[in-house]
CSV table of N, CA and C in Angstrom, one decimal:
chain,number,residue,atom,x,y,z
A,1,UNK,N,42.9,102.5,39.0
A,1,UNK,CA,43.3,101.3,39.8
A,1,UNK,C,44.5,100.7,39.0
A,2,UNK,N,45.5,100.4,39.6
A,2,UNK,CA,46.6,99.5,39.1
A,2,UNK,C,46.8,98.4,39.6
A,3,UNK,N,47.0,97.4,38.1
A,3,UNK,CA,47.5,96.0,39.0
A,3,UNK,C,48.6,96.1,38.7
A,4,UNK,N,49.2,95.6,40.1
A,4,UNK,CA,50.6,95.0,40.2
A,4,UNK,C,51.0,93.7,39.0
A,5,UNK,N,52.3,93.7,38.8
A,5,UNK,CA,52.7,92.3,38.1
A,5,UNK,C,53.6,91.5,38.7
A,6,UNK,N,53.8,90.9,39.0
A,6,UNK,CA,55.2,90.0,39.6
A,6,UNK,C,55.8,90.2,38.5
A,7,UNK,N,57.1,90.2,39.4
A,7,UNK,CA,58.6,90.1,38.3
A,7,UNK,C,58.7,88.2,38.2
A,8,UNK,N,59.1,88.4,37.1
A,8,UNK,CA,59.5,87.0,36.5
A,8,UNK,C,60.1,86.7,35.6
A,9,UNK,N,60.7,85.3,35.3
A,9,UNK,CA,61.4,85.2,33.7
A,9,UNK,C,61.0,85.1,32.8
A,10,UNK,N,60.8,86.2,31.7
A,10,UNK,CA,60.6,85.8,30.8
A,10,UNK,C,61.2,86.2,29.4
A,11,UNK,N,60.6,85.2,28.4
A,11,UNK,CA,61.9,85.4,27.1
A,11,UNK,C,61.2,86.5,26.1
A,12,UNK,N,62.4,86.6,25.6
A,12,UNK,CA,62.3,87.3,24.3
A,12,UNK,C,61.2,89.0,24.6
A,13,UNK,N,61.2,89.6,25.6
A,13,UNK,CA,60.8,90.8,26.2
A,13,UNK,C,61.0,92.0,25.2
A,14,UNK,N,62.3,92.0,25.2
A,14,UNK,CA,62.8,93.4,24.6
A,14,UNK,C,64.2,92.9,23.8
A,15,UNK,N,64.1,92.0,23.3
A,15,UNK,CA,65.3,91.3,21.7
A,15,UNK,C,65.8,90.1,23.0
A,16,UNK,N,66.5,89.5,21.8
A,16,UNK,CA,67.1,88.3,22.8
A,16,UNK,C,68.5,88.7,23.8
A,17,UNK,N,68.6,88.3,25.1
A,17,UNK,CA,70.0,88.6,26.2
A,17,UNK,C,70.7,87.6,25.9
A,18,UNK,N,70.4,86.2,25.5
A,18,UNK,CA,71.5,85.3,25.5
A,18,UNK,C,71.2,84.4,24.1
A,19,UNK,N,72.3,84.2,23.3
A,19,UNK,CA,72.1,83.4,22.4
A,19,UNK,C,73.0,82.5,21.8
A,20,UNK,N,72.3,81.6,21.8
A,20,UNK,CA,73.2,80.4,21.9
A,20,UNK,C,73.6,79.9,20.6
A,21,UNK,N,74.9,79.1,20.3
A,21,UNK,CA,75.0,78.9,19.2
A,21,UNK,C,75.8,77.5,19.2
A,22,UNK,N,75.3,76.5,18.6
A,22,UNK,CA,76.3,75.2,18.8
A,22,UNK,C,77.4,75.3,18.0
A,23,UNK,N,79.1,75.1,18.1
A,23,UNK,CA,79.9,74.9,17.3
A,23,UNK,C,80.3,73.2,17.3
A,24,UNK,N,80.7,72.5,16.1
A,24,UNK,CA,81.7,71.4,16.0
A,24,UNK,C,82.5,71.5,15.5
A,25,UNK,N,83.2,72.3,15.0
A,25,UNK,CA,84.3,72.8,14.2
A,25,UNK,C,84.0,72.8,12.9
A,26,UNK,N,83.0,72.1,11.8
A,26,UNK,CA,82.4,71.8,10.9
A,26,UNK,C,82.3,73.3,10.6
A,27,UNK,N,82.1,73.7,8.7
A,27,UNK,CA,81.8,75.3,8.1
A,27,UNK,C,80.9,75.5,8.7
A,28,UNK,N,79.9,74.8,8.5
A,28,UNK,CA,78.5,75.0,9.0
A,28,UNK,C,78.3,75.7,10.1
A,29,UNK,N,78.5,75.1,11.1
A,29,UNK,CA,79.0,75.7,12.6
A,29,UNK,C,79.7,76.5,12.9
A,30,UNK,N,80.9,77.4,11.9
A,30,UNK,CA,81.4,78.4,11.6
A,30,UNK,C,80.6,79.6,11.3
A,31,UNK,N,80.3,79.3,10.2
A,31,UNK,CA,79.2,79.9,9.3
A,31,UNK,C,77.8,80.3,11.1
A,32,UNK,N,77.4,79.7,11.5
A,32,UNK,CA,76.6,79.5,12.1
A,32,UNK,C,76.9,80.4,13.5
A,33,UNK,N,78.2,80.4,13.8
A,33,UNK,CA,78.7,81.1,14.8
A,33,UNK,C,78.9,83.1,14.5
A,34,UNK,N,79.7,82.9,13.1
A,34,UNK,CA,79.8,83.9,12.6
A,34,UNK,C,78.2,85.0,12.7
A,35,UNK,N,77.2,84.3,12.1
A,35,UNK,CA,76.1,84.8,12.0
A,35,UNK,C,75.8,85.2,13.3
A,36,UNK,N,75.8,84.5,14.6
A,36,UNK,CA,75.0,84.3,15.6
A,36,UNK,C,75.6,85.7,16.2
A,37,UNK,N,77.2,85.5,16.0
A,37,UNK,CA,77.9,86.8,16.6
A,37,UNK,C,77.2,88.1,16.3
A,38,UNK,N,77.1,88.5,14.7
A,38,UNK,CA,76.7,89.7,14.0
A,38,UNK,C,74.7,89.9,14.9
A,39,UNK,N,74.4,88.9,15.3
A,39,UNK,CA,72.8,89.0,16.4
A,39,UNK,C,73.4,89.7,17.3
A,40,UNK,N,74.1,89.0,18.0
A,40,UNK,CA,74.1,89.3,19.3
A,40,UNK,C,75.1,90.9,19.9
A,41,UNK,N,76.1,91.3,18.5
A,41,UNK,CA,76.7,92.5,18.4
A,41,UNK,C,75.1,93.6,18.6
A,42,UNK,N,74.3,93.2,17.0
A,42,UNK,CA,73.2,94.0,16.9
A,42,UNK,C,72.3,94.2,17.9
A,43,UNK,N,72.0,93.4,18.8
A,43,UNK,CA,70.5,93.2,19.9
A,43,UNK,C,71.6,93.5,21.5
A,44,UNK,N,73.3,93.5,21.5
A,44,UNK,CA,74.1,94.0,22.6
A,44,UNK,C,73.9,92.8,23.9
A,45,UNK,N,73.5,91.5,22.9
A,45,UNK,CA,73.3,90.3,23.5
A,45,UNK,C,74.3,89.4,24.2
A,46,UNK,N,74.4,88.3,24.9
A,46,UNK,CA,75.7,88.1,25.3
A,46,UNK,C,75.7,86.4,24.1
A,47,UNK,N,76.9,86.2,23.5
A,47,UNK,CA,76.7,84.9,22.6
A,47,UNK,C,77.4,83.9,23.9
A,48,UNK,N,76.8,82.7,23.3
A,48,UNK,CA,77.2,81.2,24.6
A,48,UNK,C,77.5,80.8,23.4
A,49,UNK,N,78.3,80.1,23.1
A,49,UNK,CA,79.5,79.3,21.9
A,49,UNK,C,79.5,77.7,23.3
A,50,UNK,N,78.7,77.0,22.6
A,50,UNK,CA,78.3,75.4,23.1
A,50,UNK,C,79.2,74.5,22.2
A,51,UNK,N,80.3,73.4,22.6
A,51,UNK,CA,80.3,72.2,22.4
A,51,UNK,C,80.0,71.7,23.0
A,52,UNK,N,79.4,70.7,22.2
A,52,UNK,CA,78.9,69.3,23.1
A,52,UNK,C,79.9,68.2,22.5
A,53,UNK,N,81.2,67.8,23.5
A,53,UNK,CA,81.6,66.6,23.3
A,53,UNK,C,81.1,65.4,23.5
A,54,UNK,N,81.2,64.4,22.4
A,54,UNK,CA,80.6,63.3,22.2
A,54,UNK,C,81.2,62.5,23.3
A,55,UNK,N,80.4,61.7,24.0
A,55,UNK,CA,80.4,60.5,25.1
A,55,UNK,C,80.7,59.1,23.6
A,56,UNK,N,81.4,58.8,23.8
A,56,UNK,CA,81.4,57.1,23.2
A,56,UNK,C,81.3,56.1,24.2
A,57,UNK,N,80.7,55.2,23.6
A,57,UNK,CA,80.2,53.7,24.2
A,57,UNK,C,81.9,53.1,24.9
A,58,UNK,N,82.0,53.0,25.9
A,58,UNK,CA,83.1,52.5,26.2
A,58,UNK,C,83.6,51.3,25.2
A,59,UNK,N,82.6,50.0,24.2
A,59,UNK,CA,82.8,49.3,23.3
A,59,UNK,C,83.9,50.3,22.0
A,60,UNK,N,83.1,51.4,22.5
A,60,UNK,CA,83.5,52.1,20.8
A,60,UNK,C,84.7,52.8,20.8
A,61,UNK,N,85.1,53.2,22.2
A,61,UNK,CA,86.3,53.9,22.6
A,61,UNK,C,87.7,53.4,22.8
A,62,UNK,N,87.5,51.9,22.8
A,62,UNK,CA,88.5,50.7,23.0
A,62,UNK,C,89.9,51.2,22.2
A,63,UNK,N,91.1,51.7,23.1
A,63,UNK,CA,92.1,52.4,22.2
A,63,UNK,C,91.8,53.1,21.5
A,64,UNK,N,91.1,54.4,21.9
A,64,UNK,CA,91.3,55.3,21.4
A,64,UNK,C,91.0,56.2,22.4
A,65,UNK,N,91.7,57.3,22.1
A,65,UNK,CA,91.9,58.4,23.4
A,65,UNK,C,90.4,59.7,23.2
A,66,UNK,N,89.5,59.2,23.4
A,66,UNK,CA,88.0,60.1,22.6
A,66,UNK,C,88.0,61.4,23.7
A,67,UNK,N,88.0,61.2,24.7
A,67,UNK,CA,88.0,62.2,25.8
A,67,UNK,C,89.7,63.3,25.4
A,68,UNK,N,90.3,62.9,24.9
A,68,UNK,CA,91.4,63.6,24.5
A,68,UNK,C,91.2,64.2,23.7
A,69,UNK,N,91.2,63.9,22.9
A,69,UNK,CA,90.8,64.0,21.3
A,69,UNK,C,89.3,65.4,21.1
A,70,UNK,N,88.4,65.1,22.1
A,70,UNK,CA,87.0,66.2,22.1
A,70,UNK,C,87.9,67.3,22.9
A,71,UNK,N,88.5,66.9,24.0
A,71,UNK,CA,89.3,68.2,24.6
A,71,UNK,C,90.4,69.1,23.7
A,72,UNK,N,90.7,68.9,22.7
A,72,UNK,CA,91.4,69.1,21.7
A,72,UNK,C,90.6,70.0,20.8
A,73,UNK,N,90.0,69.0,20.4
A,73,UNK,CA,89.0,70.4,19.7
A,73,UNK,C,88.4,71.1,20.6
A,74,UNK,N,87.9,71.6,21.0
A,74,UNK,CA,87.6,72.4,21.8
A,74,UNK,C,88.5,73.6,22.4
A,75,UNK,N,89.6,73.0,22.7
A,75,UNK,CA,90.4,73.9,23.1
A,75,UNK,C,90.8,74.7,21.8
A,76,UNK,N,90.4,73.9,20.5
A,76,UNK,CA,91.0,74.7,19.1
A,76,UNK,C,89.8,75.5,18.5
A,77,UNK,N,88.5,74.8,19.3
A,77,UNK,CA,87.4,76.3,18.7
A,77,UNK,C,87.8,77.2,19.7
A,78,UNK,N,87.9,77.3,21.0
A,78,UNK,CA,88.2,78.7,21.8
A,78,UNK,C,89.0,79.6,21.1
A,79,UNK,N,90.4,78.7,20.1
A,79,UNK,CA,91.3,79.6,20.2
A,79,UNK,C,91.1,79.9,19.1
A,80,UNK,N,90.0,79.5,18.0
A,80,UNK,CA,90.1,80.0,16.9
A,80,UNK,C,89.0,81.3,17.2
A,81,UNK,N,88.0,81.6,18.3
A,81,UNK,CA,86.8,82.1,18.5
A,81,UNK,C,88.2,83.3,19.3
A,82,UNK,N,89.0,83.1,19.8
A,82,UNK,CA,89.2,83.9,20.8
A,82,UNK,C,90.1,85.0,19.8
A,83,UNK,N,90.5,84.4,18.7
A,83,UNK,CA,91.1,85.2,17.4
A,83,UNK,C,90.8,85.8,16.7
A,84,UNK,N,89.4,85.3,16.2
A,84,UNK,CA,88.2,86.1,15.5
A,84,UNK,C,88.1,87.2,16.2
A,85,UNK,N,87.8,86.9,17.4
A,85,UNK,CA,87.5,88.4,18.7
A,85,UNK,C,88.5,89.1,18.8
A,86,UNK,N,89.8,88.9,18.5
A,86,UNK,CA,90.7,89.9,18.5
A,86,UNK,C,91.0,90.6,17.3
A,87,UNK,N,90.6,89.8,16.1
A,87,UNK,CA,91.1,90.9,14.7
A,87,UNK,C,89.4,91.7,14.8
A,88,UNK,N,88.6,91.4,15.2
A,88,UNK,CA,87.3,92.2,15.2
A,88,UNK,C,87.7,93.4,16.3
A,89,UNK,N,88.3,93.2,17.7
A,89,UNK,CA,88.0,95.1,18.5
A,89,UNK,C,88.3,95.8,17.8
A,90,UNK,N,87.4,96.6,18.5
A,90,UNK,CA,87.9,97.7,18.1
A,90,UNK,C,87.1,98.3,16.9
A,91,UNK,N,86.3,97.0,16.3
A,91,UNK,CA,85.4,97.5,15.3
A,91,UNK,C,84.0,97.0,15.6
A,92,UNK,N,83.6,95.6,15.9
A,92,UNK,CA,83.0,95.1,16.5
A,92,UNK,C,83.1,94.6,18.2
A,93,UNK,N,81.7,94.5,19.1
A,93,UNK,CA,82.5,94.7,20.2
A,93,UNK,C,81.4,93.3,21.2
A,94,UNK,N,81.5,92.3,20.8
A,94,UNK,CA,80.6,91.1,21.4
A,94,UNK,C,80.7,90.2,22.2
A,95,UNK,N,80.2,90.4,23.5
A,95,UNK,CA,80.2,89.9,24.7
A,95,UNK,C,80.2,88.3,24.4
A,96,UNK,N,81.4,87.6,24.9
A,96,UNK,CA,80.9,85.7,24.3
A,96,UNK,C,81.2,85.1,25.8
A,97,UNK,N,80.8,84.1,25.8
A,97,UNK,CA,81.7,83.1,26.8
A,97,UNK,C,81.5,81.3,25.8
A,98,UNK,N,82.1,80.8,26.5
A,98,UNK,CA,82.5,79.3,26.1
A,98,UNK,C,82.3,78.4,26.7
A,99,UNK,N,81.0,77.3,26.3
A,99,UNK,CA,80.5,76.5,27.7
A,99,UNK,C,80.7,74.7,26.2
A,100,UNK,N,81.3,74.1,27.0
A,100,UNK,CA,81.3,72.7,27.0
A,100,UNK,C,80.4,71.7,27.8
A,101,UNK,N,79.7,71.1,27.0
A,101,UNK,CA,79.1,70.0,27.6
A,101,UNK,C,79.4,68.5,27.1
A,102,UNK,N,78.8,67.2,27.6
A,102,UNK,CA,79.4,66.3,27.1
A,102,UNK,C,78.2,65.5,26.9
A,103,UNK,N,77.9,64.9,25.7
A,103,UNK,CA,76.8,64.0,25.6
A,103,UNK,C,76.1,63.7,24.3
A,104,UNK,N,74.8,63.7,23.4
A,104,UNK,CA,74.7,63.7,22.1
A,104,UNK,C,74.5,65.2,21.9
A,105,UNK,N,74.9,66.1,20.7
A,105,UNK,CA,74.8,66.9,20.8
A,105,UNK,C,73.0,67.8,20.6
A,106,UNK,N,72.1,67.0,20.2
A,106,UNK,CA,70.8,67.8,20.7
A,106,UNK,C,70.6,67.9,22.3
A,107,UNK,N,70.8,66.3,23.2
A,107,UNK,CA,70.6,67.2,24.2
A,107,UNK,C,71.7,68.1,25.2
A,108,UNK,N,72.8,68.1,24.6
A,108,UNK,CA,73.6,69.5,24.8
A,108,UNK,C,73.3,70.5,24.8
A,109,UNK,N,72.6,70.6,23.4
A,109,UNK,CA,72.4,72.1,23.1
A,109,UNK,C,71.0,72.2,24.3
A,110,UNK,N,70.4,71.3,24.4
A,110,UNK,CA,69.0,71.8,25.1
A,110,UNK,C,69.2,72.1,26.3
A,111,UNK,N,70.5,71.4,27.1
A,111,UNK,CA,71.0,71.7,28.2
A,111,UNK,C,71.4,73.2,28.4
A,112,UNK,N,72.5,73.4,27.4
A,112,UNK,CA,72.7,74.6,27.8
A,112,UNK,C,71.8,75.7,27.2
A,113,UNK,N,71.0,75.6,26.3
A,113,UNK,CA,69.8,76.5,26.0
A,113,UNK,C,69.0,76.5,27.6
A,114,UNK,N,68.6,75.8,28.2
A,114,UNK,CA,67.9,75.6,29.8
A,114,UNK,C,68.8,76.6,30.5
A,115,UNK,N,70.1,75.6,31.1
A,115,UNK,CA,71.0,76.2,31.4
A,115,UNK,C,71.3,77.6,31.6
A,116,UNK,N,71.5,78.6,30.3
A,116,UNK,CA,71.6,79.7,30.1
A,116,UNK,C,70.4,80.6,29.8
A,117,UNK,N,69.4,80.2,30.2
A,117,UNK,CA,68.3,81.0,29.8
A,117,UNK,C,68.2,81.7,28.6
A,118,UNK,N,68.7,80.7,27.2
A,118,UNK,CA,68.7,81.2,26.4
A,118,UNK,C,67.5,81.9,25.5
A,119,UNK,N,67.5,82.9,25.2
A,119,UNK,CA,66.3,83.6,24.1
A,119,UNK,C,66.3,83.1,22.3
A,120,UNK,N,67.7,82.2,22.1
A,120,UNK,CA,67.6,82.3,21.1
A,120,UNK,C,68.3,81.2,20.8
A,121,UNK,N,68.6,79.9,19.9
A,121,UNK,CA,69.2,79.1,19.0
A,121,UNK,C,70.2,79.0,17.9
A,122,UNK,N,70.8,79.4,17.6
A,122,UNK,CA,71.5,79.3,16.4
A,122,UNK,C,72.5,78.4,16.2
A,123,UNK,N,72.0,77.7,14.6
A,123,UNK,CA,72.9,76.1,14.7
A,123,UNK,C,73.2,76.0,13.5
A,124,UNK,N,74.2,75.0,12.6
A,124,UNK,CA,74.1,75.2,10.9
A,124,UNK,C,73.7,73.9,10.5
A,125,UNK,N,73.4,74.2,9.2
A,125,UNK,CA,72.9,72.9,8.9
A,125,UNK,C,73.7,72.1,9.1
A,126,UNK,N,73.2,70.2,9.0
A,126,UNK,CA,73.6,69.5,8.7
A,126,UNK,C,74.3,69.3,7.7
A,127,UNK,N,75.6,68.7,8.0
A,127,UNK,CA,76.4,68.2,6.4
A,127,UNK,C,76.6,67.0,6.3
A,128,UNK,N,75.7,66.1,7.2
A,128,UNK,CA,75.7,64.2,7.2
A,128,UNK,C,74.4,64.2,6.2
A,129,UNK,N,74.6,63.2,5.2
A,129,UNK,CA,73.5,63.2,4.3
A,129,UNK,C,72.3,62.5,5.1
A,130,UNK,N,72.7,61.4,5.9
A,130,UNK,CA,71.7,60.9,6.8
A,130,UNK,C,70.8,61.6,7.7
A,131,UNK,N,70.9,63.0,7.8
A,131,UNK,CA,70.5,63.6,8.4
A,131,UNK,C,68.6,64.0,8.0
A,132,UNK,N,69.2,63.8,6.8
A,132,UNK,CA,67.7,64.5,5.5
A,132,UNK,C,66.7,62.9,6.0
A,133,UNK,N,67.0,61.9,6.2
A,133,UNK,CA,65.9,60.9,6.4
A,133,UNK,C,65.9,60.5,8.1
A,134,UNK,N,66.8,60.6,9.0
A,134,UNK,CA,66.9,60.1,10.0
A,134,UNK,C,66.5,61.7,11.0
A,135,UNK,N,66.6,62.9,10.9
A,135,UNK,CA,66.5,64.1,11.3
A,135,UNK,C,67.5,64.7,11.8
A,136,UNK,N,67.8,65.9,11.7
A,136,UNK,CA,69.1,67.0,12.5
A,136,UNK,C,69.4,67.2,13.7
A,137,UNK,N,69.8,67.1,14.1
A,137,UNK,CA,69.6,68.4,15.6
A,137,UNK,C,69.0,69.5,14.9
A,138,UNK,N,69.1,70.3,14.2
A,138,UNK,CA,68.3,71.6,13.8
A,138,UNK,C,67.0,71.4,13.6
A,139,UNK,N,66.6,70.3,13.3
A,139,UNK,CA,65.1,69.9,12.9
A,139,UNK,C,64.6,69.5,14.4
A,140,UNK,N,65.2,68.5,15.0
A,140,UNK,CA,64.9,68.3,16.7
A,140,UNK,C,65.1,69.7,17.6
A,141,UNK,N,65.7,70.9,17.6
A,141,UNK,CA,65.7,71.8,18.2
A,141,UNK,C,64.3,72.5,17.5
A,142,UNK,N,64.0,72.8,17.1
A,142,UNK,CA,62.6,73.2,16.0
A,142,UNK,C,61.3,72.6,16.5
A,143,UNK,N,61.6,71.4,16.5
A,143,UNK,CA,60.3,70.3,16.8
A,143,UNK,C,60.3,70.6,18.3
A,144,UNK,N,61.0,71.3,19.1
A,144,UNK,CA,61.2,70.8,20.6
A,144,UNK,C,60.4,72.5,20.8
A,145,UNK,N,60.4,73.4,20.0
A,145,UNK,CA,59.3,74.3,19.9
A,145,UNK,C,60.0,75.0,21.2
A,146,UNK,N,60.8,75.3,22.0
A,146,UNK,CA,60.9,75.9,23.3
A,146,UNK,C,61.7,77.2,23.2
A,147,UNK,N,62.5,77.3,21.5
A,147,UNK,CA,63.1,78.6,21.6
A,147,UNK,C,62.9,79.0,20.4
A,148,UNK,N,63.2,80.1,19.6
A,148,UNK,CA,63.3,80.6,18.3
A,148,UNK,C,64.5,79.9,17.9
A,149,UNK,N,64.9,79.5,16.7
A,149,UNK,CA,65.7,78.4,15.9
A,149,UNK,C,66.2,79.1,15.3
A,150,UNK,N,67.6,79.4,14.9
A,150,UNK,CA,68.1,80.1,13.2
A,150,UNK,C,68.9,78.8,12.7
A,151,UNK,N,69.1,78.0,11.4
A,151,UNK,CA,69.4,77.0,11.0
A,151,UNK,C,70.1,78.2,9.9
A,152,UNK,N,71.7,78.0,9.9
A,152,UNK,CA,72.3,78.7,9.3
A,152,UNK,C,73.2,77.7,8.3
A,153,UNK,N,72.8,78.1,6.5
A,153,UNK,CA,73.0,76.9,5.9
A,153,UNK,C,74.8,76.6,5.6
């Protein structure tokens, strides 16, 4: 006798399909990206390269161009991601795309981890000292228990 199974979604099956990796231009986040790449080459994964541009308080934004300024960066991780990817063909060969969101950057990342059906996390440490008493995003993606975490230091 055989039972049937429904097909359905589920993670982490046969290595991770999507993995996500927050950048802010910070080493950390370099570092963090770099690594996520060298997964997702190994496991033939697809990497999601996430900023999350910060929302300011319209109080806080008063003369200052902040929506400019995050589109800026961003447009300078692409082009520094999209250059890494070209001195690598040819030797390395890793499926990426590039998704922007806008808001605090934990629940960015949780968005586009949802979002993307992601199987996997990858983020770098903290470099705000405040981080060690008040908590990380890396420590809050961990506590939120919904994906496997890499905290790359």
């Amino acid at each position: 006798m055989t039972e049937q199974h429904a097909h359905r979604f589920e993670r982490g099956t046969d290595g991770p399909k999507v993995i996500v990796v927050g950048v802010d231009g910070s080493d950390s986040s370099l570092r963090a990206a770099a690594y996520a790449g060298g997964l997702a080459r190994r496991q033939h994964a697809l990497l999601a390269v996430v900023y999350v541009q910060p929302v300011m308080s319209a109080g806080a934004a008063v003369g200052a161009p902040v929506a400019e300024v995050t589109d800026e960066i961003a447009e300078d991780l692409v082009a520094q991601i999209r250059e890494a990817t070209e001195r690598t063909k040819g030797i390395f060969d890793v499926r990426w795309e590039f998704h922007t969101f806008r808001g605090d950057p934990y629940g960015g990342l949780v968005k586009a981890a949802d979002d993307l059906k992601a199987d996997a996390v990858v983020v770098g440490a903290s470099e705000q000292a405040g981080h060690r008493i008040v908590g990380s995003v890396a420590i809050r993606l961990v506590k939120a228990g919904r994906w496997p975490v890499t905290v790359v230091p």
